[in-house]
């Protein structure tokens, strides 16, 4: 039996961290450096110096970069105003030499003010890109090109070579294609190879950034509306009046939740859940991608959810909420948006159904019933239709 393909590695950078990586590369190509050796070395030192203005480098680090002319590269950095200790070429190759980058001295004039976490992530990404198998033994120009093309790739692995790509990197592009770092090239457009998809810089166009900002504005408005609704307290008199106007079936369900000795939900939570319209929480794009990965890792989640609702209802007398379902199945660390996508997907597949917008009504759907996962009442209804 052929084993299933390995799951793809997760992206190393978030979109914001990818933007920081591009800022780093933009800073380096703006320096008065002429060789790929010096530019590649500057990338390594600059990201290490991005917090305190001093980047530590050992002689061993320098040799591991496999530069064609390391002395010449260091001389270019010195000519650009960087202060490189003579000890870098000394007799102790593992002793760190602190290289001072004046542009990155702490203060308002700092050219790359990155937070600690972002600096660490970008530094790790730069190292992983330089030593990626397809380019590990390639020339400095090829590895520098790999950094640029990975940084400007979208999460779909497509990119367009930036104007800032050093001219010396152009001849290296066919090498990246031959080695599999790139899957295809057409003019200035390219696609990363599948083996290095995790190195994509999550590039977004200004139009995409604007669309995401608009989505975030909608989500923020929804959160603010939900917060405002929570401030409105429902009185016992209002709750009694609302219950007096509902159908007998709904009243039985409401009282099952209200009187559940297992859940022991507060009066305020129960009243607001039934009397307030659910506030929509638009799912951000990252949550959609997280949902696909989450479902791929749990192919049996629909069946598990349906079976859980049967057991839950037998104990509680009502169905679980979305939160109770996920907690009961130990689906941990799900944001509200991702939790909604997960449960909605299971409902769409027919494993679950609910009486929306009535809360606490999750129960086995048609797909589950077809496999014998039913509530007692559903089983009786199925027999009566035969």
CSV table of N, CA, C and O in Angstrom, one decimal, residues 122-214:
chain,number,residue,atom,x,y,z
A,122,UNK,N,12.3,36.3,11.2
A,122,UNK,CA,13.0,36.6,9.9
A,122,UNK,C,14.4,36.0,9.9
A,122,UNK,O,14.8,35.6,8.8
A,123,UNK,N,15.1,36.1,11.0
A,123,UNK,CA,16.4,35.5,11.0
A,123,UNK,C,16.4,34.0,10.7
A,123,UNK,O,17.2,33.5,9.9
A,124,UNK,N,15.5,33.3,11.3
A,124,UNK,CA,15.3,31.9,11.0
A,124,UNK,C,15.0,31.6,9.6
A,124,UNK,O,15.5,30.7,9.0
A,125,UNK,N,14.0,32.4,9.1
A,125,UNK,CA,13.6,32.2,7.7
A,125,UNK,C,14.8,32.4,6.7
A,125,UNK,O,15.0,31.7,5.8
A,126,UNK,N,15.6,33.5,7.0
A,126,UNK,CA,16.8,33.8,6.1
A,126,UNK,C,17.8,32.6,6.1
A,126,UNK,O,18.3,32.2,5.1
A,127,UNK,N,18.0,32.1,7.3
A,127,UNK,CA,18.9,31.0,7.4
A,127,UNK,C,18.4,29.7,6.7
A,127,UNK,O,19.1,29.1,5.9
A,128,UNK,N,17.1,29.4,6.9
A,128,UNK,CA,16.5,28.2,6.3
A,128,UNK,C,16.5,28.4,4.8
A,128,UNK,O,16.6,27.4,4.1
A,129,UNK,N,16.3,29.6,4.3
A,129,UNK,CA,16.3,29.8,2.9
A,129,UNK,C,17.7,29.6,2.3
A,129,UNK,O,17.8,29.0,1.2
A,130,UNK,N,18.7,30.1,3.0
A,130,UNK,CA,20.0,30.0,2.5
A,130,UNK,C,20.5,28.6,2.4
A,130,UNK,O,21.3,28.2,1.5
A,131,UNK,N,20.1,27.8,3.4
A,131,UNK,CA,20.6,26.4,3.4
A,131,UNK,C,19.5,25.4,2.9
A,131,UNK,O,19.7,24.2,3.1
A,132,UNK,N,18.5,25.9,2.2
A,132,UNK,CA,17.5,25.0,1.6
A,132,UNK,C,18.3,24.0,0.6
A,132,UNK,O,19.2,24.5,-0.1
A,133,UNK,N,17.9,22.8,0.6
A,133,UNK,CA,18.6,21.8,-0.2
A,133,UNK,C,18.9,22.2,-1.6
A,133,UNK,O,20.0,22.0,-2.1
A,134,UNK,N,17.9,22.8,-2.3
A,134,UNK,CA,18.2,23.1,-3.7
A,134,UNK,C,19.3,24.2,-3.9
A,134,UNK,O,19.9,24.2,-5.0
A,135,UNK,N,19.5,25.0,-2.9
A,135,UNK,CA,20.5,26.1,-3.1
A,135,UNK,C,21.7,26.0,-2.1
A,135,UNK,O,22.5,26.9,-2.1
A,136,UNK,N,21.7,25.0,-1.3
A,136,UNK,CA,22.7,25.0,-0.2
A,136,UNK,C,24.1,25.1,-0.7
A,136,UNK,O,25.0,25.7,-0.1
A,137,UNK,N,24.4,24.5,-1.9
A,137,UNK,CA,25.7,24.5,-2.5
A,137,UNK,C,25.8,25.4,-3.6
A,137,UNK,O,26.8,25.4,-4.4
A,138,UNK,N,24.8,26.3,-3.8
A,138,UNK,CA,24.8,27.2,-5.0
A,138,UNK,C,25.7,28.4,-4.7
A,138,UNK,O,26.2,28.6,-3.6
A,139,UNK,N,25.9,29.2,-5.7
A,139,UNK,CA,26.7,30.4,-5.5
A,139,UNK,C,26.0,31.4,-4.6
A,139,UNK,O,24.8,31.4,-4.4
A,140,UNK,N,26.8,32.4,-4.1
A,140,UNK,CA,26.2,33.5,-3.3
A,140,UNK,C,25.1,34.2,-4.1
A,140,UNK,O,24.1,34.6,-3.5
A,141,UNK,N,25.3,34.4,-5.4
A,141,UNK,CA,24.3,35.1,-6.2
A,141,UNK,C,23.0,34.3,-6.2
A,141,UNK,O,21.9,34.8,-6.2
A,142,UNK,N,23.1,33.0,-6.3
A,142,UNK,CA,21.9,32.1,-6.4
A,142,UNK,C,21.2,32.1,-5.0
A,142,UNK,O,19.9,32.2,-5.0
A,143,UNK,N,21.9,32.1,-3.9
A,143,UNK,CA,21.3,32.1,-2.6
A,143,UNK,C,20.7,33.5,-2.3
A,143,UNK,O,19.6,33.5,-1.7
A,144,UNK,N,21.3,34.5,-2.8
A,144,UNK,CA,20.7,35.8,-2.6
A,144,UNK,C,19.4,36.0,-3.5
A,144,UNK,O,18.4,36.5,-3.0
A,145,UNK,N,19.4,35.4,-4.7
A,145,UNK,CA,18.2,35.4,-5.5
A,145,UNK,C,17.1,34.6,-4.8
A,145,UNK,O,16.0,35.0,-4.9
A,146,UNK,N,17.5,33.5,-4.2
A,146,UNK,CA,16.5,32.6,-3.5
A,146,UNK,C,15.8,33.4,-2.4
A,146,UNK,O,14.6,33.3,-2.2
A,147,UNK,N,16.6,34.2,-1.7
A,147,UNK,CA,16.0,35.0,-0.6
A,147,UNK,C,15.0,36.0,-1.2
A,147,UNK,O,13.9,36.1,-0.6
A,148,UNK,N,15.3,36.7,-2.2
A,148,UNK,CA,14.4,37.7,-2.8
A,148,UNK,C,13.2,37.0,-3.4
A,148,UNK,O,12.0,37.5,-3.1
A,149,UNK,N,13.3,35.9,-4.1
A,149,UNK,CA,12.2,35.3,-4.8
A,149,UNK,C,11.3,34.6,-3.8
A,149,UNK,O,10.1,34.6,-4.0
A,150,UNK,N,11.8,34.1,-2.7
A,150,UNK,CA,11.0,33.5,-1.7
A,150,UNK,C,10.2,34.6,-1.0
A,150,UNK,O,9.0,34.5,-0.7
A,151,UNK,N,10.9,35.7,-0.7
A,151,UNK,CA,10.3,36.8,0.1
A,151,UNK,C,9.1,37.4,-0.7
A,151,UNK,O,8.2,37.9,0.0
A,152,UNK,N,9.2,37.4,-2.0
A,152,UNK,CA,8.1,38.1,-2.8
A,152,UNK,C,7.1,37.1,-3.3
A,152,UNK,O,6.3,37.4,-4.2
A,153,UNK,N,7.1,35.9,-2.7
A,153,UNK,CA,6.1,34.9,-3.1
A,153,UNK,C,4.9,34.9,-2.3
A,153,UNK,O,5.0,35.2,-1.1
A,154,UNK,N,3.7,34.7,-2.9
A,154,UNK,CA,2.5,34.7,-2.1
A,154,UNK,C,2.3,33.3,-1.5
A,154,UNK,O,3.0,32.4,-1.7
A,155,UNK,N,1.2,33.2,-0.7
A,155,UNK,CA,0.9,31.9,-0.1
A,155,UNK,C,0.5,30.9,-1.1
A,155,UNK,O,0.5,29.7,-0.9
A,156,UNK,N,0.2,31.3,-2.4
A,156,UNK,CA,-0.1,30.4,-3.5
A,156,UNK,C,1.2,30.0,-4.2
A,156,UNK,O,1.2,29.4,-5.2
A,157,UNK,N,2.3,30.5,-3.7
A,157,UNK,CA,3.7,30.2,-4.2
A,157,UNK,C,4.0,31.0,-5.5
A,157,UNK,O,5.0,30.6,-6.1
A,158,UNK,N,3.2,32.0,-5.8
A,158,UNK,CA,3.4,32.7,-7.1
A,158,UNK,C,4.0,34.1,-6.7
A,158,UNK,O,3.7,34.7,-5.7
A,159,UNK,N,5.0,34.5,-7.5
A,159,UNK,CA,5.6,35.8,-7.3
A,159,UNK,C,6.0,36.5,-8.6
A,159,UNK,O,6.0,35.9,-9.6
A,160,UNK,N,6.3,37.8,-8.4
A,160,UNK,CA,6.9,38.5,-9.5
A,160,UNK,C,8.2,39.2,-9.1
A,160,UNK,O,8.2,39.8,-8.0
A,161,UNK,N,9.2,38.9,-9.8
A,161,UNK,CA,10.6,39.4,-9.5
A,161,UNK,C,10.5,40.9,-9.2
A,161,UNK,O,10.1,41.6,-10.1
A,162,UNK,N,11.0,41.3,-8.0
A,162,UNK,CA,10.9,42.8,-7.7
A,162,UNK,C,12.0,43.6,-8.5
A,162,UNK,O,13.0,43.0,-8.9
A,163,UNK,N,11.7,44.8,-8.7
A,163,UNK,CA,12.7,45.7,-9.3
A,163,UNK,C,14.0,45.7,-8.5
A,163,UNK,O,15.1,46.0,-9.1
A,164,UNK,N,14.0,45.5,-7.2
A,164,UNK,CA,15.2,45.5,-6.4
A,164,UNK,C,16.1,44.3,-6.5
A,164,UNK,O,17.2,44.3,-5.9
A,165,UNK,N,15.6,43.3,-7.2
A,165,UNK,CA,16.5,42.1,-7.4
A,165,UNK,C,17.8,42.5,-8.0
A,165,UNK,O,17.8,43.0,-9.1
A,166,UNK,N,18.9,42.3,-7.3
A,166,UNK,CA,20.2,42.7,-7.8
A,166,UNK,C,20.5,42.1,-9.2
A,166,UNK,O,20.2,40.9,-9.5
A,167,UNK,N,21.0,42.9,-10.1
A,167,UNK,CA,21.3,42.4,-11.5
A,167,UNK,C,22.2,41.2,-11.5
A,167,UNK,O,22.0,40.3,-12.3
A,168,UNK,N,23.1,41.1,-10.5
A,168,UNK,CA,24.0,39.9,-10.4
A,168,UNK,C,23.3,38.6,-10.2
A,168,UNK,O,23.8,37.6,-10.4
A,169,UNK,N,22.0,38.7,-9.7
A,169,UNK,CA,21.2,37.5,-9.4
A,169,UNK,C,20.5,37.0,-10.7
A,169,UNK,O,20.0,35.9,-10.7
A,170,UNK,N,20.4,37.8,-11.7
A,170,UNK,CA,19.6,37.4,-12.9
A,170,UNK,C,20.1,36.1,-13.5
A,170,UNK,O,19.3,35.2,-13.8
A,171,UNK,N,21.5,35.9,-13.7
A,171,UNK,CA,21.9,34.7,-14.2
A,171,UNK,C,21.7,33.4,-13.4
A,171,UNK,O,21.8,32.3,-13.8
A,172,UNK,N,21.4,33.7,-12.1
A,172,UNK,CA,21.2,32.6,-11.2
A,172,UNK,C,19.8,32.0,-11.2
A,172,UNK,O,19.5,30.9,-10.8
A,173,UNK,N,18.8,32.7,-11.9
A,173,UNK,CA,17.4,32.3,-11.9
A,173,UNK,C,17.3,30.9,-12.6
A,173,UNK,O,16.6,30.0,-12.1
A,174,UNK,N,18.0,30.7,-13.8
A,174,UNK,CA,17.9,29.4,-14.4
A,174,UNK,C,18.4,28.3,-13.5
A,174,UNK,O,17.9,27.1,-13.5
A,175,UNK,N,19.4,28.6,-12.7
A,175,UNK,CA,20.0,27.6,-11.7
A,175,UNK,C,18.9,27.2,-10.7
A,175,UNK,O,18.7,26.0,-10.4
A,176,UNK,N,18.2,28.2,-10.2
A,176,UNK,CA,17.1,27.9,-9.2
A,176,UNK,C,16.0,27.1,-9.8
A,176,UNK,O,15.4,26.2,-9.2
A,177,UNK,N,15.7,27.3,-11.1
A,177,UNK,CA,14.7,26.5,-11.8
A,177,UNK,C,15.3,25.1,-12.0
A,177,UNK,O,14.5,24.1,-11.8
A,178,UNK,N,16.5,24.9,-12.4
A,178,UNK,CA,17.1,23.6,-12.6
A,178,UNK,C,17.1,22.8,-11.3
A,178,UNK,O,16.9,21.6,-11.3
A,179,UNK,N,17.5,23.5,-10.2
A,179,UNK,CA,17.6,22.8,-8.9
A,179,UNK,C,16.3,22.5,-8.2
A,179,UNK,O,16.2,21.8,-7.2
A,180,UNK,N,15.2,23.1,-8.7
A,180,UNK,CA,13.9,22.8,-8.1
A,180,UNK,C,13.4,23.9,-7.1
A,180,UNK,O,12.4,23.7,-6.5
A,181,UNK,N,14.3,24.9,-6.8
A,181,UNK,CA,13.8,25.9,-5.9
A,181,UNK,C,12.6,26.7,-6.6
A,181,UNK,O,11.7,27.1,-5.9
A,182,UNK,N,12.7,26.8,-7.9
A,182,UNK,CA,11.6,27.4,-8.6
A,182,UNK,C,10.9,26.2,-9.4
A,182,UNK,O,11.6,25.4,-10.0
A,183,UNK,N,9.6,26.2,-9.5
A,183,UNK,CA,8.9,25.2,-10.3
A,183,UNK,C,8.7,25.7,-11.7
A,183,UNK,O,8.7,24.9,-12.7
A,184,UNK,N,8.6,27.0,-11.9
A,184,UNK,CA,8.4,27.5,-13.3
A,184,UNK,C,8.7,29.0,-13.3
A,184,UNK,O,8.6,29.7,-12.3
A,185,UNK,N,9.1,29.5,-14.5
A,185,UNK,CA,9.4,30.9,-14.7
A,185,UNK,C,8.9,31.3,-16.0
A,185,UNK,O,9.0,30.6,-17.0
A,186,UNK,N,8.2,32.5,-16.0
A,186,UNK,CA,7.7,33.0,-17.2
A,186,UNK,C,7.8,34.6,-17.2
A,186,UNK,O,7.1,35.2,-16.5
A,187,UNK,N,8.9,35.0,-17.9
A,187,UNK,CA,9.2,36.5,-17.8
A,187,UNK,C,9.6,36.8,-16.4
A,187,UNK,O,10.5,36.2,-15.8
A,188,UNK,N,8.9,37.7,-15.7
A,188,UNK,CA,9.3,38.1,-14.3
A,188,UNK,C,8.4,37.3,-13.3
A,188,UNK,O,8.6,37.4,-12.1
A,189,UNK,N,7.5,36.5,-13.8
A,189,UNK,CA,6.6,35.8,-12.9
A,189,UNK,C,7.2,34.4,-12.7
A,189,UNK,O,7.8,33.8,-13.6
A,190,UNK,N,7.1,33.9,-11.5
A,190,UNK,CA,7.6,32.6,-11.2
A,190,UNK,C,6.7,31.9,-10.1
A,190,UNK,O,5.9,32.5,-9.5
A,191,UNK,N,7.0,30.6,-9.9
A,191,UNK,CA,6.3,29.8,-8.9
A,191,UNK,C,7.4,29.1,-8.1
A,191,UNK,O,8.3,28.4,-8.7
A,192,UNK,N,7.3,29.1,-6.8
A,192,UNK,CA,8.2,28.4,-6.0
A,192,UNK,C,8.0,26.9,-6.1
A,192,UNK,O,6.9,26.4,-6.4
A,193,UNK,N,9.1,26.1,-6.0
A,193,UNK,CA,9.0,24.7,-6.0
A,193,UNK,C,8.3,24.2,-4.8
A,193,UNK,O,8.3,24.8,-3.7
A,194,UNK,N,7.5,23.0,-4.8
A,194,UNK,CA,6.8,22.5,-3.7
A,194,UNK,C,7.7,22.2,-2.5
A,194,UNK,O,7.2,22.3,-1.3
A,195,UNK,N,8.9,21.9,-2.7
A,195,UNK,CA,9.8,21.5,-1.6
A,195,UNK,C,10.2,22.7,-0.7
A,195,UNK,O,10.6,22.5,0.4
A,196,UNK,N,10.0,23.9,-1.3
A,196,UNK,CA,10.4,25.1,-0.5
A,196,UNK,C,9.2,26.0,-0.3
A,196,UNK,O,9.3,27.2,0.0
A,197,UNK,N,7.9,25.5,-0.4
A,197,UNK,CA,6.7,26.3,-0.2
A,197,UNK,C,6.7,27.0,1.1
A,197,UNK,O,6.2,28.1,1.3
A,198,UNK,N,7.3,26.3,2.2
A,198,UNK,CA,7.2,26.9,3.5
A,198,UNK,C,8.1,28.2,3.7
A,198,UNK,O,7.9,28.9,4.6
A,199,UNK,N,8.9,28.5,2.6
A,199,UNK,CA,9.7,29.7,2.7
A,199,UNK,C,9.1,30.9,2.1
A,199,UNK,O,9.6,32.0,2.1
A,200,UNK,N,7.8,30.7,1.6
A,200,UNK,CA,7.1,31.9,0.9
A,200,UNK,C,7.0,33.0,1.9
A,200,UNK,O,6.6,32.8,3.1
A,201,UNK,N,7.2,34.2,1.4
A,201,UNK,CA,7.1,35.4,2.2
A,201,UNK,C,5.7,36.0,2.4
A,201,UNK,O,5.6,37.1,3.0
A,202,UNK,N,4.7,35.3,1.9
A,202,UNK,CA,3.3,35.7,2.1
A,202,UNK,C,3.0,37.1,1.5
A,202,UNK,O,2.4,37.9,2.1
A,203,UNK,N,3.6,37.4,0.4
A,203,UNK,CA,3.5,38.7,-0.2
A,203,UNK,C,2.0,39.0,-0.6
A,203,UNK,O,1.3,38.1,-1.0
A,204,UNK,N,1.6,40.2,-0.4
A,204,UNK,CA,0.3,40.7,-0.8
A,204,UNK,C,0.4,42.0,-1.5
A,204,UNK,O,1.2,42.9,-1.1
A,205,UNK,N,-0.5,42.2,-2.5
A,205,UNK,CA,-0.5,43.4,-3.3
A,205,UNK,C,-1.2,44.5,-2.4
A,205,UNK,O,-1.9,44.2,-1.5
A,206,UNK,N,-1.0,45.7,-2.8
A,206,UNK,CA,-1.8,46.8,-2.1
A,206,UNK,C,-3.3,46.6,-2.1
A,206,UNK,O,-4.0,46.9,-1.1
A,207,UNK,N,-3.8,46.1,-3.2
A,207,UNK,CA,-5.2,45.8,-3.3
A,207,UNK,C,-5.7,44.8,-2.3
A,207,UNK,O,-6.7,44.9,-1.7
A,208,UNK,N,-4.9,43.7,-2.2
A,208,UNK,CA,-5.2,42.7,-1.2
A,208,UNK,C,-5.1,43.2,0.2
A,208,UNK,O,-6.0,42.8,1.0
A,209,UNK,N,-4.1,44.0,0.5
A,209,UNK,CA,-4.0,44.6,1.8
A,209,UNK,C,-5.2,45.4,2.1
A,209,UNK,O,-5.8,45.4,3.2
A,210,UNK,N,-5.7,46.2,1.1
A,210,UNK,CA,-6.9,47.0,1.3
A,210,UNK,C,-8.1,46.2,1.6
A,210,UNK,O,-8.9,46.5,2.4
A,211,UNK,N,-8.2,45.1,0.8
A,211,UNK,CA,-9.4,44.2,1.0
A,211,UNK,C,-9.3,43.6,2.4
A,211,UNK,O,-10.4,43.4,3.1
A,212,UNK,N,-8.2,43.2,2.9
A,212,UNK,CA,-8.0,42.6,4.2
A,212,UNK,C,-8.3,43.6,5.3
A,212,UNK,O,-8.9,43.3,6.3
A,213,UNK,N,-7.9,44.9,5.0
A,213,UNK,CA,-8.2,45.9,6.0
A,213,UNK,C,-9.7,46.1,6.1
A,213,UNK,O,-10.3,46.4,7.2
A,214,UNK,N,-10.4,46.0,5.0
A,214,UNK,CA,-11.9,46.2,5.0
A,214,UNK,C,-12.5,45.0,5.7
A,214,UNK,O,-13.5,45.2,6.5
